[in-house]
PDB file of C-alpha atoms in Angstrom:
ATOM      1  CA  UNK A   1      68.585 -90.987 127.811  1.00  0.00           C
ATOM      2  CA  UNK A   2      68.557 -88.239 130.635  1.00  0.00           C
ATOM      3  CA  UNK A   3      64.967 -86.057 130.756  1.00  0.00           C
ATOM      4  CA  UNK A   4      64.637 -82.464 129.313  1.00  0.00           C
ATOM      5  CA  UNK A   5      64.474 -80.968 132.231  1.00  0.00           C
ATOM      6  CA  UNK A   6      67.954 -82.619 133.973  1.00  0.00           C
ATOM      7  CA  UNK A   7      69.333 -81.591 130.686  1.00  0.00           C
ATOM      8  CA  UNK A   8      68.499 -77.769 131.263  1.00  0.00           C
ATOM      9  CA  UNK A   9      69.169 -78.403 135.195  1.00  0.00           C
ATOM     10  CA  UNK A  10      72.830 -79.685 133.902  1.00  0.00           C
ATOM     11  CA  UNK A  11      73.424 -76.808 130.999  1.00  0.00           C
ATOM     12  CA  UNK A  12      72.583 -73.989 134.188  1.00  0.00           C
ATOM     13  CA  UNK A  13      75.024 -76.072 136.541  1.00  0.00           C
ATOM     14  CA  UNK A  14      77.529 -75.497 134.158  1.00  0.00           C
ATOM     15  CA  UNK A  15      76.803 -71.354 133.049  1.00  0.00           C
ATOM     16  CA  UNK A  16      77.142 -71.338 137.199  1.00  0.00           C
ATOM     17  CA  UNK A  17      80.401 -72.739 137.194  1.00  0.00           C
ATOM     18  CA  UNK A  18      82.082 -71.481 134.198  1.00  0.00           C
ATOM     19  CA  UNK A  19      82.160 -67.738 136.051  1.00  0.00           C
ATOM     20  CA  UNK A  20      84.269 -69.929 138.145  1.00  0.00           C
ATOM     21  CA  UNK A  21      86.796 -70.530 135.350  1.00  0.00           C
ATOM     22  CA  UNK A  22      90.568 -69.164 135.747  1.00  0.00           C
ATOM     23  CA  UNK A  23      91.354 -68.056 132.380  1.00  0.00           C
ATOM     24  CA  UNK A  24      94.004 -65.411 132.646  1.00  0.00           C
ATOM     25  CA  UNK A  25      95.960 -66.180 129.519  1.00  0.00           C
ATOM     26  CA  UNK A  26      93.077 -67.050 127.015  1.00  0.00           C
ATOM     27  CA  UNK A  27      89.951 -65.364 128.323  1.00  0.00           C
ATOM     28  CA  UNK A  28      87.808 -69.065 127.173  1.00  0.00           C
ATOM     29  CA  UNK A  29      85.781 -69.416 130.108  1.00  0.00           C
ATOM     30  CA  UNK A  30      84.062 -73.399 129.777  1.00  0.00           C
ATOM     31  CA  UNK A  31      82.010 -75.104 132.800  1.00  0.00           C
ATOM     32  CA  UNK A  32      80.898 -78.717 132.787  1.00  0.00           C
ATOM     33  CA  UNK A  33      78.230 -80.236 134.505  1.00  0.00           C
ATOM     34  CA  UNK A  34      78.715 -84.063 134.735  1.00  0.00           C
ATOM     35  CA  UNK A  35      75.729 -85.936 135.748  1.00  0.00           C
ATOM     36  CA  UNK A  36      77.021 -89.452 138.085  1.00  0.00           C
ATOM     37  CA  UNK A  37      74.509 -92.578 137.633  1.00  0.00           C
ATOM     38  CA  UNK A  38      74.283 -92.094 141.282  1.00  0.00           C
ATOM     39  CA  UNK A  39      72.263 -88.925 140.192  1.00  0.00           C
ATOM     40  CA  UNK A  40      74.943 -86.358 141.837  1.00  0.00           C
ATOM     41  CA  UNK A  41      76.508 -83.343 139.521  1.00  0.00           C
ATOM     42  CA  UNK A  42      79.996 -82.467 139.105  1.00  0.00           C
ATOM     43  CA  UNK A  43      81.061 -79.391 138.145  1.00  0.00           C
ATOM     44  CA  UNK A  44      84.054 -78.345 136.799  1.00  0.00           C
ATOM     45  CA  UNK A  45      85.724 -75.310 135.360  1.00  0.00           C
ATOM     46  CA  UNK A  46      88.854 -74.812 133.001  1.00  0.00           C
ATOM     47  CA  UNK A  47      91.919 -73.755 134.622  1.00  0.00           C
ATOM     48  CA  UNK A  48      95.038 -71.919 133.273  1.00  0.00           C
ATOM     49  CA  UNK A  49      98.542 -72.403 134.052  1.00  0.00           C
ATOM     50  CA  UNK A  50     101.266 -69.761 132.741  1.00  0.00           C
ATOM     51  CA  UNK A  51     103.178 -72.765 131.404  1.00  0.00           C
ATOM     52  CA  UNK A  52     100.056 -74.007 129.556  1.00  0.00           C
ATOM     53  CA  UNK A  53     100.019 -77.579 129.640  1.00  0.00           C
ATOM     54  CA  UNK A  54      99.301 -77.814 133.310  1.00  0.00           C
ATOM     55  CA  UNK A  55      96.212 -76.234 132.361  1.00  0.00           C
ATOM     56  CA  UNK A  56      93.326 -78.304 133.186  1.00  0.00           C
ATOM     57  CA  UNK A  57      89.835 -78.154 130.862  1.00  0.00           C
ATOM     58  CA  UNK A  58      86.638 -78.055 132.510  1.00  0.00           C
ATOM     59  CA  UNK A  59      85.017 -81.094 131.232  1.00  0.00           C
ATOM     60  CA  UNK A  60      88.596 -83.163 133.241  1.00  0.00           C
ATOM     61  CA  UNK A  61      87.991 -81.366 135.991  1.00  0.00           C
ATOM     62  CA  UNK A  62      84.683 -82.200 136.518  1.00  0.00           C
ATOM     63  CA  UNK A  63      85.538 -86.527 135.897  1.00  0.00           C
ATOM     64  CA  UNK A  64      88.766 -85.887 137.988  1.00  0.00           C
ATOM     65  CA  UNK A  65      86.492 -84.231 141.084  1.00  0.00           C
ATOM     66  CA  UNK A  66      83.409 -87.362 140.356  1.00  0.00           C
ATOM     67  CA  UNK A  67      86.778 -90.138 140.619  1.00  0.00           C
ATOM     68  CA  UNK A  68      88.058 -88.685 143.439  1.00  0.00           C
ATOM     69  CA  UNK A  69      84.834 -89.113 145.281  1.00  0.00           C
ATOM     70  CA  UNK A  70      84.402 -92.298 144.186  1.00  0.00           C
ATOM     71  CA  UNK A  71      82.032 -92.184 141.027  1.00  0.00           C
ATOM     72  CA  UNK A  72      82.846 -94.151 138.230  1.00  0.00           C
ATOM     73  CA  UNK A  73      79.989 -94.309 136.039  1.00  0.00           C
ATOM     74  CA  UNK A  74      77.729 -91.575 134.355  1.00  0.00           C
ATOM     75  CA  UNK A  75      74.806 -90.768 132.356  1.00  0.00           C
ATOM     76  CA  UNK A  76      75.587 -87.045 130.628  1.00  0.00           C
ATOM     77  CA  UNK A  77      77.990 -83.660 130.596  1.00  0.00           C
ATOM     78  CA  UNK A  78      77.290 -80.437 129.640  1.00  0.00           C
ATOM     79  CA  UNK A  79      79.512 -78.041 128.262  1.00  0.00           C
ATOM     80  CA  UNK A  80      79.300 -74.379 127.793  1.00  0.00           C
ATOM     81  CA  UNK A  81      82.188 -72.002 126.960  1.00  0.00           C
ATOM     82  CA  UNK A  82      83.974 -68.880 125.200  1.00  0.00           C
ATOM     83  CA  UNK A  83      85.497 -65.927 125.405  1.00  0.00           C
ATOM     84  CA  UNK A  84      84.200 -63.995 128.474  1.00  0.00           C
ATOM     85  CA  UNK A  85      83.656 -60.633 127.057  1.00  0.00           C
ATOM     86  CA  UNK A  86      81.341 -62.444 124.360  1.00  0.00           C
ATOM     87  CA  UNK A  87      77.895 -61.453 124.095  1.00  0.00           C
ATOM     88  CA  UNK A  88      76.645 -64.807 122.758  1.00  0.00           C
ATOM     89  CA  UNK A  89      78.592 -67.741 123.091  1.00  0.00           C
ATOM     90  CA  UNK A  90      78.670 -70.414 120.515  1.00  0.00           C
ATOM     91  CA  UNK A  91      78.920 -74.254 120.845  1.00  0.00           C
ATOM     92  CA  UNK A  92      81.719 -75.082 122.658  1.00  0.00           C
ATOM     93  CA  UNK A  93      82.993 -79.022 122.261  1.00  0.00           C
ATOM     94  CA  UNK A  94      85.283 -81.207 124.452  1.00  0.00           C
ATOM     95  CA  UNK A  95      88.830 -81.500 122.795  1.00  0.00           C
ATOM     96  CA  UNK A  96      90.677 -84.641 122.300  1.00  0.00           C
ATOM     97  CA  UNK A  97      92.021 -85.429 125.235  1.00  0.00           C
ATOM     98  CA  UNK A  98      88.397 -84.567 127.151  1.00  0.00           C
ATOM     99  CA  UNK A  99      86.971 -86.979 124.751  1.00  0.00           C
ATOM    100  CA  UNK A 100      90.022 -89.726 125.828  1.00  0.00           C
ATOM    101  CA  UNK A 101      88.732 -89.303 129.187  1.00  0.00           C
ATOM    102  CA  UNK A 102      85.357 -89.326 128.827  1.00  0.00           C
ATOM    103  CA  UNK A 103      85.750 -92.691 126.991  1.00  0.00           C
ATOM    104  CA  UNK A 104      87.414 -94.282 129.766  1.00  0.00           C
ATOM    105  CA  UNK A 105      84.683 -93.903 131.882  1.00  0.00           C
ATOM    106  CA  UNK A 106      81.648 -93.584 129.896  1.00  0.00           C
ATOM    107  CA  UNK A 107      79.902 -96.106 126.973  1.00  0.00           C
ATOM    108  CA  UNK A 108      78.775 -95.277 123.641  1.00  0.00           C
ATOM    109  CA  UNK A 109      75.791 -93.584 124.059  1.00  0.00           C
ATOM    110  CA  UNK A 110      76.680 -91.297 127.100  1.00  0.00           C
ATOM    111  CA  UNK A 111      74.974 -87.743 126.038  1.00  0.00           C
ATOM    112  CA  UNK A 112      77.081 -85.010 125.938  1.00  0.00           C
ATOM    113  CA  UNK A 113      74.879 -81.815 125.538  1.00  0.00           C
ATOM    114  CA  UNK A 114      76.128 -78.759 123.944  1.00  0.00           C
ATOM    115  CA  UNK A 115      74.529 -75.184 124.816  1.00  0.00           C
ATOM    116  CA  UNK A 116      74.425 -71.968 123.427  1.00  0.00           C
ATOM    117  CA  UNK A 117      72.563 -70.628 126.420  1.00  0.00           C
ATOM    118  CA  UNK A 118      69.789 -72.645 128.928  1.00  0.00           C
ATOM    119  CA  UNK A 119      67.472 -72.900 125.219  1.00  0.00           C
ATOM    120  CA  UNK A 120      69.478 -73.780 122.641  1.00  0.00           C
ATOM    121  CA  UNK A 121      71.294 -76.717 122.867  1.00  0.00           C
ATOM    122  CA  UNK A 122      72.080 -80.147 121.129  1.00  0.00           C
ATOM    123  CA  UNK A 123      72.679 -83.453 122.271  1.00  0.00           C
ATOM    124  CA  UNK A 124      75.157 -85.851 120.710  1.00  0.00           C
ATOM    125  CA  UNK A 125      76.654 -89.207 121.968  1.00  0.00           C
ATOM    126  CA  UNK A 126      80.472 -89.772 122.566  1.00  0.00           C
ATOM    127  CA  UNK A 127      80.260 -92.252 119.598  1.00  0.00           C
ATOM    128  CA  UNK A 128      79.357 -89.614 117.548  1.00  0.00           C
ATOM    129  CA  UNK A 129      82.236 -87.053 118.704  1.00  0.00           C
ATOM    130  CA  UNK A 130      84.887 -89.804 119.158  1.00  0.00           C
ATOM    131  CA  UNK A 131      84.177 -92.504 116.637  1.00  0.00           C
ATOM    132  CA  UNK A 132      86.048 -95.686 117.033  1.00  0.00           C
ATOM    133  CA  UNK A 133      87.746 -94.460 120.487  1.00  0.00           C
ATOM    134  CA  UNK A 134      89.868 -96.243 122.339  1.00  0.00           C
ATOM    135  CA  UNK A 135      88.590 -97.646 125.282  1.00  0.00           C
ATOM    136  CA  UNK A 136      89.756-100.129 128.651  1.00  0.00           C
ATOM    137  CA  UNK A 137      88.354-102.843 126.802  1.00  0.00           C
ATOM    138  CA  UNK A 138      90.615-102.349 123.848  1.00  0.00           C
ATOM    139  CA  UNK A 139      93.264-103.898 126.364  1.00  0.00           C
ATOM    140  CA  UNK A 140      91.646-106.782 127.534  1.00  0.00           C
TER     141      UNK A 140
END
């Protein structure tokens, strides 16, 4: 488990980067914050396409940018998102295929913390928001 504070260090990474966010078409601003074992943060933002499934989620981005540098393993991700003309924002969840890749890099008990704003969040594992996922060592 990651420390309160690197929790609320990761939740503010990722308010920075969803103003970031290119989000023409649906006006859903998200940012992640992944946190690398090798203690280095990821950001990521979601970005639109006009053909929509080029788009790219934030949470992907954010694994995508960590694998291209060469990290493979990490400890947490938060995720913060809605509309951007919202005056609260809610909790905003990875979707399916976020939680696909997550799983193929990440165990059980990786933390995946949800915010409202830099105060309220919550904390759940990807067991708990992917149950029986599919993993690499389904195919050994």
């Amino acid at each position: 488990m990651i420390s309160e504070e690197m929790k609320k260090t990761l939740v503010e990474k990722a308010f920075e980067v969803r103003e970031k966010a290119y989000t023409p078409y649906s006006h859903h601003k998200v940012g992640a914050a992944l946190l690398g074992k090798n203690g280095q943060i990821y950001l990521g933002c979601n970005i639109e396409n006009a053909a929509f499934t080029p788009s790219n989620c934030a949470e992907r981005t954010a694994v995508f940018k960590a694998v291209s540098e060469g990290q493979l393993e990490f400890d947490a991700i938060a995720v913060v998102g809605g509309m951007e003309d919202a005056e609260e924002l809610d909790y905003c969840a990875p979707c399916g295929v976020c939680r696909q890749v997550l799983r193929e890099f990440c165990d059980n008990d990786f933390e995946i913390i949800l915010a409202k704003d830099v105060e309220h969040r919550k904390t759940l594992t990807l067991k708990e928001i992917l149950p029986l996922g599919f993993g690499p060592e389904n195919l050994r």
